[in-house]
Coordinates of C-alpha atoms in Angstrom, one line a residue:
M2 CA 155.2 -81.5 -241.5
V3 CA 154.1 -82.2 -237.8
V4 CA 151.3 -84.9 -239.3
D5 CA 154.5 -86.3 -241.2
V6 CA 156.8 -86.7 -238.3
E7 CA 153.4 -88.1 -236.1
R8 CA 152.9 -90.7 -238.9
K9 CA 156.9 -91.9 -238.9
L10 CA 156.6 -92.1 -235.1
V11 CA 153.7 -94.5 -235.2
H12 CA 155.3 -96.4 -238.1
L13 CA 158.6 -96.7 -236.4
A14 CA 156.7 -98.0 -233.1
A15 CA 154.6 -100.6 -235.1
G16 CA 157.8 -101.5 -236.5
I17 CA 159.3 -102.6 -233.2
A18 CA 156.0 -104.3 -232.2
T19 CA 156.2 -106.3 -235.4
L20 CA 159.8 -107.3 -234.5
I21 CA 158.9 -108.6 -230.9
D22 CA 156.2 -110.9 -232.6
V23 CA 158.3 -112.4 -235.1
A24 CA 161.4 -112.6 -232.8
E25 CA 159.2 -114.4 -230.7
N26 CA 158.2 -116.7 -233.4
E27 CA 161.3 -117.7 -234.4
A28 CA 163.2 -117.8 -231.0
S29 CA 164.2 -120.8 -229.7
I30 CA 162.7 -122.2 -226.0
G31 CA 164.2 -120.5 -223.2
D32 CA 165.6 -117.7 -225.6
K33 CA 166.1 -114.9 -222.8
T34 CA 167.2 -112.5 -225.2
V35 CA 163.9 -112.2 -226.9
S36 CA 161.8 -112.7 -223.8
E37 CA 163.8 -109.8 -221.8
F38 CA 163.3 -107.6 -224.7
A39 CA 159.6 -108.2 -225.4
D40 CA 159.0 -107.9 -221.6
L41 CA 160.9 -104.4 -221.6
H42 CA 159.6 -102.9 -224.7
R43 CA 156.1 -104.4 -225.9
E44 CA 153.9 -102.3 -223.8
T45 CA 155.5 -98.9 -224.8
A46 CA 155.9 -100.0 -228.6
A47 CA 152.3 -100.8 -228.6
Y48 CA 151.3 -97.7 -226.8
I49 CA 153.1 -95.5 -229.1
A50 CA 151.9 -97.2 -232.3
N51 CA 148.1 -96.5 -231.2
K52 CA 149.2 -93.1 -231.2
P53 CA 147.9 -91.8 -227.7
W54 CA 148.4 -88.2 -228.5
F55 CA 145.4 -85.7 -229.5
D56 CA 148.3 -83.9 -231.5
L57 CA 151.6 -83.3 -231.1
V58 CA 151.2 -79.5 -231.3
C59 CA 148.6 -77.6 -228.7
T60 CA 147.2 -74.5 -229.4
Q61 CA 146.7 -74.0 -225.8
D62 CA 150.3 -73.5 -225.2
F63 CA 149.8 -70.1 -227.0
F64 CA 148.3 -68.8 -223.8
H65 CA 150.4 -70.8 -221.2
P66 CA 152.6 -73.5 -221.3
T67 CA 150.8 -76.6 -220.6
H68 CA 153.6 -79.0 -219.9
D69 CA 152.0 -82.2 -220.9
L70 CA 152.0 -84.4 -223.8
H71 CA 148.6 -83.5 -225.0
L72 CA 147.6 -87.3 -224.5
D73 CA 144.1 -88.8 -225.3
T74 CA 142.7 -89.0 -221.7
L75 CA 141.4 -92.5 -222.3
K76 CA 144.8 -93.5 -222.8
L77 CA 146.2 -91.3 -220.2
N78 CA 150.0 -92.8 -219.2
F79 CA 150.9 -90.7 -215.9
E80 CA 154.7 -92.5 -216.3
H81 CA 155.1 -90.8 -219.7
T82 CA 153.7 -87.6 -218.5
K83 CA 155.9 -87.3 -215.4
A84 CA 158.7 -88.0 -217.4
F85 CA 157.8 -85.5 -219.8
R86 CA 157.2 -82.9 -216.9
Q87 CA 160.9 -83.3 -216.0
R88 CA 161.7 -81.5 -219.3
N89 CA 161.4 -77.9 -218.0
V90 CA 161.2 -75.7 -221.0
Q91 CA 159.7 -72.5 -218.8
L92 CA 161.9 -69.9 -220.5
P93 CA 160.6 -66.4 -219.5
L94 CA 157.5 -65.8 -222.1
G95 CA 158.0 -66.6 -225.9
D96 CA 156.6 -69.0 -228.5
Y97 CA 155.7 -72.1 -226.2
V98 CA 153.8 -73.4 -229.0
T99 CA 156.9 -74.4 -231.0
R100 CA 159.0 -75.1 -227.8
L101 CA 156.6 -78.1 -226.6
L102 CA 156.0 -79.1 -230.1
L103 CA 159.5 -79.9 -230.5
N104 CA 159.9 -81.3 -227.1
R105 CA 157.1 -83.6 -227.4
V106 CA 158.5 -84.8 -230.6
D107 CA 162.1 -85.2 -228.9
Y108 CA 160.6 -87.1 -225.9
W109 CA 158.8 -89.8 -228.5
V110 CA 161.8 -89.9 -230.7
S111 CA 164.0 -90.5 -227.5
V112 CA 162.1 -93.2 -226.3
L113 CA 161.6 -95.3 -229.6
T114 CA 165.6 -94.6 -230.2
R115 CA 166.4 -96.3 -226.8
I116 CA 164.5 -99.1 -228.3
A117 CA 165.6 -99.2 -231.5
D118 CA 169.0 -99.2 -230.6
S119 CA 168.5 -102.1 -228.2
A120 CA 167.0 -104.0 -230.9
S121 CA 170.2 -104.9 -232.5
S122 CA 170.5 -107.6 -230.0
L123 CA 167.7 -109.4 -231.7
I124 CA 169.8 -109.7 -235.0
P125 CA 169.9 -113.3 -235.6
A126 CA 173.3 -115.2 -236.2
G127 CA 171.7 -117.1 -239.3
P128 CA 171.0 -116.2 -242.8
E129 CA 169.9 -112.5 -243.6
T130 CA 166.8 -113.9 -245.2
S131 CA 164.9 -114.7 -241.9
E132 CA 162.0 -112.8 -241.0
R133 CA 163.7 -111.2 -237.8
F134 CA 166.2 -109.8 -239.8
K135 CA 163.8 -108.4 -242.3
A136 CA 162.0 -106.7 -239.4
V137 CA 165.0 -105.4 -238.0
S138 CA 165.9 -103.4 -241.4
R139 CA 162.5 -102.1 -241.4
I140 CA 163.3 -100.9 -238.2
E141 CA 166.3 -99.0 -239.4
S142 CA 164.4 -97.9 -242.6
C143 CA 161.7 -96.2 -240.5
R144 CA 164.5 -94.9 -237.9
L145 CA 166.0 -93.1 -240.9
K146 CA 162.8 -91.6 -242.3
L147 CA 161.8 -90.5 -238.9
N148 CA 165.1 -88.7 -238.4
Q149 CA 164.7 -87.0 -241.7
A150 CA 161.2 -85.9 -240.9
V151 CA 162.5 -84.4 -237.6
E152 CA 165.1 -82.4 -238.9
K153 CA 162.8 -80.9 -241.5
L154 CA 160.5 -79.8 -239.0
I155 CA 163.4 -78.4 -236.5
S156 CA 165.0 -76.7 -239.6
A157 CA 161.7 -74.7 -240.2
C158 CA 160.5 -74.2 -236.7
Q159 CA 164.2 -72.7 -236.1
E160 CA 164.9 -70.5 -239.3
P161 CA 166.8 -68.0 -237.4
A162 CA 164.8 -64.6 -238.4
I163 CA 161.3 -66.1 -238.4
Q164 CA 161.8 -67.7 -235.1
R165 CA 163.2 -64.7 -233.8
Q166 CA 160.3 -62.6 -234.6
R167 CA 157.5 -65.1 -233.6
E168 CA 159.1 -65.3 -230.3
A169 CA 159.0 -61.7 -229.9
A170 CA 155.6 -61.6 -231.3
T171 CA 154.4 -64.0 -228.6
A172 CA 156.2 -62.4 -225.9
L173 CA 154.8 -59.0 -226.2
T174 CA 151.4 -60.6 -226.7
L175 CA 151.7 -62.4 -223.6
V176 CA 152.7 -59.2 -221.7
Y177 CA 150.1 -57.1 -223.3
S178 CA 147.4 -59.9 -222.2
A179 CA 148.9 -60.2 -218.6
Y180 CA 149.0 -56.3 -217.9
S181 CA 146.0 -54.9 -220.1
A182 CA 143.1 -53.7 -218.1
N183 CA 140.9 -54.7 -221.3
P184 CA 143.2 -56.6 -223.5
Q185 CA 141.4 -56.9 -227.2
L186 CA 142.6 -60.3 -228.4
Q187 CA 139.4 -61.8 -230.2
W188 CA 141.9 -62.0 -233.3
L189 CA 143.3 -65.0 -231.4
G190 CA 140.1 -66.9 -231.3
G191 CA 140.7 -67.3 -227.2
N192 CA 137.9 -66.8 -224.8
D193 CA 138.4 -64.4 -221.9
S194 CA 139.0 -67.1 -219.3
L195 CA 142.2 -68.4 -220.8
W196 CA 143.5 -65.3 -220.4
R197 CA 142.9 -64.5 -217.2
V198 CA 144.2 -67.7 -216.1
G199 CA 147.3 -67.3 -218.2
G200 CA 147.8 -63.8 -217.3
G201 CA 148.2 -64.6 -213.4
I202 CA 150.8 -67.0 -214.5
I203 CA 153.0 -64.9 -216.9
R204 CA 152.8 -62.1 -214.1
S205 CA 154.2 -64.5 -211.7
W206 CA 156.9 -65.0 -214.3
V207 CA 157.9 -61.2 -214.7
R208 CA 157.8 -60.9 -211.0
R209 CA 158.7 -64.1 -209.1
R210 CA 158.6 -64.6 -205.4
G211 CA 161.7 -63.9 -203.3
T212 CA 163.2 -62.8 -199.9
V213 CA 164.0 -59.4 -198.8
Q214 CA 166.1 -58.4 -196.0
N215 CA 166.8 -55.0 -195.1
Q216 CA 169.3 -53.3 -192.9
V217 CA 168.8 -51.2 -190.3
R218 CA 170.6 -49.5 -187.3
D219 CA 169.5 -50.7 -183.7
P220 CA 169.4 -47.9 -180.6
S221 CA 173.3 -48.4 -180.4
G222 CA 173.6 -47.3 -183.9
V223 CA 174.8 -50.9 -185.1
I224 CA 173.7 -52.1 -188.4
V225 CA 171.6 -55.3 -187.9
L226 CA 169.6 -57.1 -190.7
T227 CA 165.7 -57.3 -190.2
P228 CA 164.1 -60.9 -190.3
P229 CA 163.7 -61.9 -194.2
V230 CA 160.2 -61.3 -195.9
Q231 CA 158.5 -62.7 -198.8
A232 CA 158.5 -60.2 -201.6
S233 CA 157.4 -60.1 -205.3
L234 CA 160.5 -59.2 -207.3
C235 CA 161.0 -58.3 -210.7
D236 CA 163.2 -60.5 -212.9
P237 CA 165.9 -58.3 -214.9
S238 CA 166.3 -61.2 -217.4
V239 CA 162.6 -61.1 -218.3
I240 CA 162.6 -57.3 -218.6
R241 CA 165.4 -57.6 -221.0
H242 CA 163.8 -60.6 -222.6
I243 CA 160.6 -57.8 -223.4
A244 CA 163.1 -55.0 -224.5
Y245 CA 164.7 -57.2 -227.1
S246 CA 161.1 -58.4 -228.6
L247 CA 160.5 -54.6 -228.7
H248 CA 163.8 -54.2 -230.6
E249 CA 162.8 -57.1 -232.9
M250 CA 159.4 -55.9 -233.6
Q251 CA 160.3 -52.6 -234.7
Q252 CA 160.7 -53.7 -238.4
F253 CA 157.0 -54.4 -238.8
F254 CA 156.2 -50.8 -237.8
A255 CA 159.0 -48.7 -239.1
V256 CA 157.5 -47.7 -243.0
P257 CA 160.4 -47.7 -245.6
D258 CA 160.9 -44.3 -247.3
D259 CA 159.9 -43.9 -250.8
P260 CA 162.9 -43.8 -252.7
R261 CA 161.6 -41.4 -255.3
E262 CA 160.5 -39.0 -252.3
I263 CA 164.1 -39.1 -250.7
I264 CA 165.6 -38.1 -254.3
R265 CA 163.2 -35.2 -254.8
E266 CA 164.0 -34.3 -251.4
A267 CA 167.9 -34.5 -252.0
V268 CA 167.5 -32.5 -255.2
Y269 CA 165.5 -29.7 -253.5
R270 CA 168.4 -29.4 -251.0
A271 CA 171.5 -29.8 -253.1
K272 CA 172.9 -28.5 -255.8
L273 CA 174.4 -31.8 -256.9
V274 CA 172.7 -35.1 -256.3
M275 CA 174.1 -38.7 -257.3
V276 CA 172.1 -41.7 -256.9
D277 CA 174.0 -44.9 -257.1
R278 CA 171.2 -47.6 -257.5
E279 CA 169.4 -48.9 -260.5
P280 CA 169.0 -46.8 -262.8
R281 CA 171.9 -44.8 -261.6
E282 CA 170.9 -40.7 -261.6
V283 CA 172.9 -37.5 -261.6
W284 CA 171.0 -34.3 -260.8
F285 CA 172.3 -30.8 -261.0
N286 CA 170.8 -27.4 -260.3
G287 CA 167.4 -29.4 -260.0
Q288 CA 167.5 -31.3 -263.1
P289 CA 169.0 -34.3 -264.8
A290 CA 172.7 -33.2 -265.5
C291 CA 172.1 -35.1 -268.8
D292 CA 170.5 -37.8 -270.8
A293 CA 173.2 -40.2 -270.5
I294 CA 172.3 -43.8 -269.2
W295 CA 174.8 -44.1 -266.6
D296 CA 174.5 -47.8 -265.9
N297 CA 176.0 -48.0 -269.1
Q298 CA 179.2 -45.8 -268.3
P299 CA 180.8 -47.1 -265.1
A300 CA 184.1 -45.6 -266.1
S301 CA 182.5 -42.2 -266.3
W302 CA 180.3 -42.6 -263.3
D303 CA 183.3 -43.9 -261.1
L304 CA 185.1 -40.7 -262.0
L305 CA 182.1 -38.2 -261.5
W306 CA 181.6 -40.0 -258.2
K307 CA 185.2 -40.0 -256.9
L308 CA 185.0 -36.2 -257.7
A309 CA 181.6 -36.0 -255.8
I310 CA 183.0 -37.8 -252.7
K311 CA 186.0 -35.3 -252.3
P312 CA 184.7 -32.0 -253.8
G313 CA 187.3 -29.3 -253.9
H314 CA 190.3 -32.2 -253.6
A315 CA 192.0 -33.3 -256.5
V316 CA 191.3 -36.9 -257.7
D317 CA 194.2 -38.8 -259.6
H318 CA 193.8 -41.8 -261.7
E319 CA 195.0 -44.0 -258.8
A320 CA 191.4 -43.2 -257.0
L321 CA 189.6 -45.1 -260.0
S322 CA 189.0 -48.5 -260.8
K323 CA 191.3 -49.9 -263.8
C324 CA 192.8 -46.5 -264.7
T325 CA 196.0 -45.6 -265.8
V326 CA 198.1 -42.6 -266.2
K327 CA 197.4 -42.8 -270.1
T328 CA 193.6 -43.6 -270.0
F329 CA 192.9 -41.0 -267.1
R330 CA 192.6 -37.9 -269.8
S331 CA 190.4 -40.1 -272.0
R332 CA 188.3 -40.7 -269.0
R333 CA 187.6 -37.2 -268.1
N334 CA 186.8 -36.3 -272.0
R335 CA 184.4 -38.8 -272.1
L336 CA 182.8 -37.6 -269.0
G337 CA 182.6 -34.3 -270.5
E338 CA 181.0 -35.4 -273.5
L339 CA 178.2 -37.2 -271.6
L340 CA 177.6 -34.0 -269.3
G341 CA 177.5 -31.4 -272.0
E342 CA 177.3 -27.9 -271.2
K343 CA 173.8 -27.4 -270.8
S344 CA 173.5 -28.3 -267.2
G345 CA 176.6 -26.6 -266.4
L346 CA 178.2 -29.4 -264.3
N347 CA 181.0 -30.2 -266.8
G348 CA 182.1 -26.7 -265.7
T349 CA 182.6 -27.3 -262.3
I350 CA 185.4 -29.8 -263.1
E351 CA 188.7 -28.2 -262.7
T352 CA 192.0 -29.6 -264.2
Q353 CA 194.7 -29.5 -261.6
P354 CA 198.1 -29.8 -263.4
K355 CA 200.1 -33.2 -262.3
L356 CA 197.2 -33.8 -259.6
G357 CA 194.3 -34.9 -261.7
Y358 CA 190.7 -33.3 -261.2
K359 CA 188.6 -31.6 -258.5
L360 CA 184.8 -30.7 -258.5
Q361 CA 184.3 -27.0 -257.5
V362 CA 181.4 -27.7 -255.7
D363 CA 180.6 -26.9 -251.9
P364 CA 180.4 -30.2 -250.2
S365 CA 177.6 -29.0 -248.2
N366 CA 175.5 -28.7 -251.9
V367 CA 176.8 -32.6 -252.5
I368 CA 174.6 -35.4 -251.7
L369 CA 175.5 -38.8 -252.2
L370 CA 172.4 -41.5 -252.1
K371 CA 173.3 -45.1 -252.2
D372 CA 171.6 -48.5 -252.1
D373 CA 172.1 -50.1 -248.8
G374 CA 171.5 -53.6 -250.4
F375 CA 167.8 -53.7 -248.8
G376 CA 166.3 -51.3 -251.2
N377 CA 166.8 -48.4 -249.1
L378 CA 168.6 -45.2 -249.9
K379 CA 171.0 -44.2 -247.5
E380 CA 172.8 -40.5 -247.8
L381 CA 176.7 -40.7 -247.7
N382 CA 178.5 -37.6 -246.5
S383 CA 180.9 -35.7 -249.1
R384 CA 184.3 -35.0 -247.5
A385 CA 185.4 -31.6 -247.9

C-alpha cells in the first residue's frame, strides 16, 4: 500500500509537469496565467516527480522520531524539510513509524493538491479535444486514484484494535529500552547505539524540564517564595499513557482457561451444572443428566435453565419463551421424558399448584456456565 501511494504521488506530480509543458506549447504570446502557473509550480512538480525520498516510511522512527521527510541527500530540499518539521507529531511515546509515515504522505498530498486545485485556471475555453484539456483531465484522474490509495493506507494503519495494540506495544518497548539497565533488543535488529541515543530522548519526554518554586517562612514567620529553579518533572500524561499501554497489552499474556477444564471443575463443585454453549450440556451428581441433544430441544432447555436460575422459586409459563398456559404442562412432561429417572434430576422438579414448577436444589449447588461471545465460559450466579 505504501508503494502504491508512492507511485501515485509520482504520477500526479508528473501529470502536473506535463500539463505545464502542454499549456506553454498551446498558450498564446503574453498569456500570463500559464507563465505564472509555470513559474510557481514547475520546480515543485518536477522535484516530486523524481521521487526525492528514500522511502515514505522510515524504520529509524521506531527508535525515536526523525521528524524529516527521509529525503535523498543528493536532492535534499531544506524548504520542504523545514515546512514538514512545523507539523509537530511529538506525542508521548508510541508508534512513530506509522504516525510519521502518514504525516509524510499527507505533506506530499497537500503540496500536490494545492497545485492541482490551481490547475483549473489552465482549462482552455476552446474545444475539449485540446491537449491542455486532456492533460488537466489526466491530473484529475491521477488525483482521484491517489486519494483512493491514501484512504486505503490510512484505513489499514488506523484499524482501531490493531492501532491500539501497536501503539501500546511500541510505547512499552521504548520505555523498556530507555530505563532498563541492559535492554535485550536484538530481536528488533537495531544496534545498541540507536537505543542509547533514543533512550535519552525518551527519558526527556517522561521527565520534562520545568521550573519549581518552593514556599518558605522568613525569620519573621512570613511565607515567601524561593527563587525558581530548573528541575526534571515527571509528566502525568506520559505516566497515564504507559498505564494505558500496560492495560492494552494484558490480553497478549492472559491465557484463556480451557472450557473443558472449567466444566470439569464445576461438575466437581456443584450438584447441577448447565453449560449454555454449543453443544449444550447438563450434568447432575457428576454425570450427564441424560442422553438428550439439548441443542435440538430449545423449549425443554429453556424451562430447565429458568428453573436453575431461580432454584427454590416457582417458574410459571410467563417466564418461558413462546409458552402459553395450555402448552406449559406439555413442556414439563417433555422435559421429564428427556431426563428420565436415572440421574434423579427430574425428581428435584416439584409442581407448585397454580404457580408452576420449582427446582428443589440448594442454590450453592447450582452452577450455570454461559459463553461470553468470545469463546470463554463465564459463571452466572443462581438467585436463591
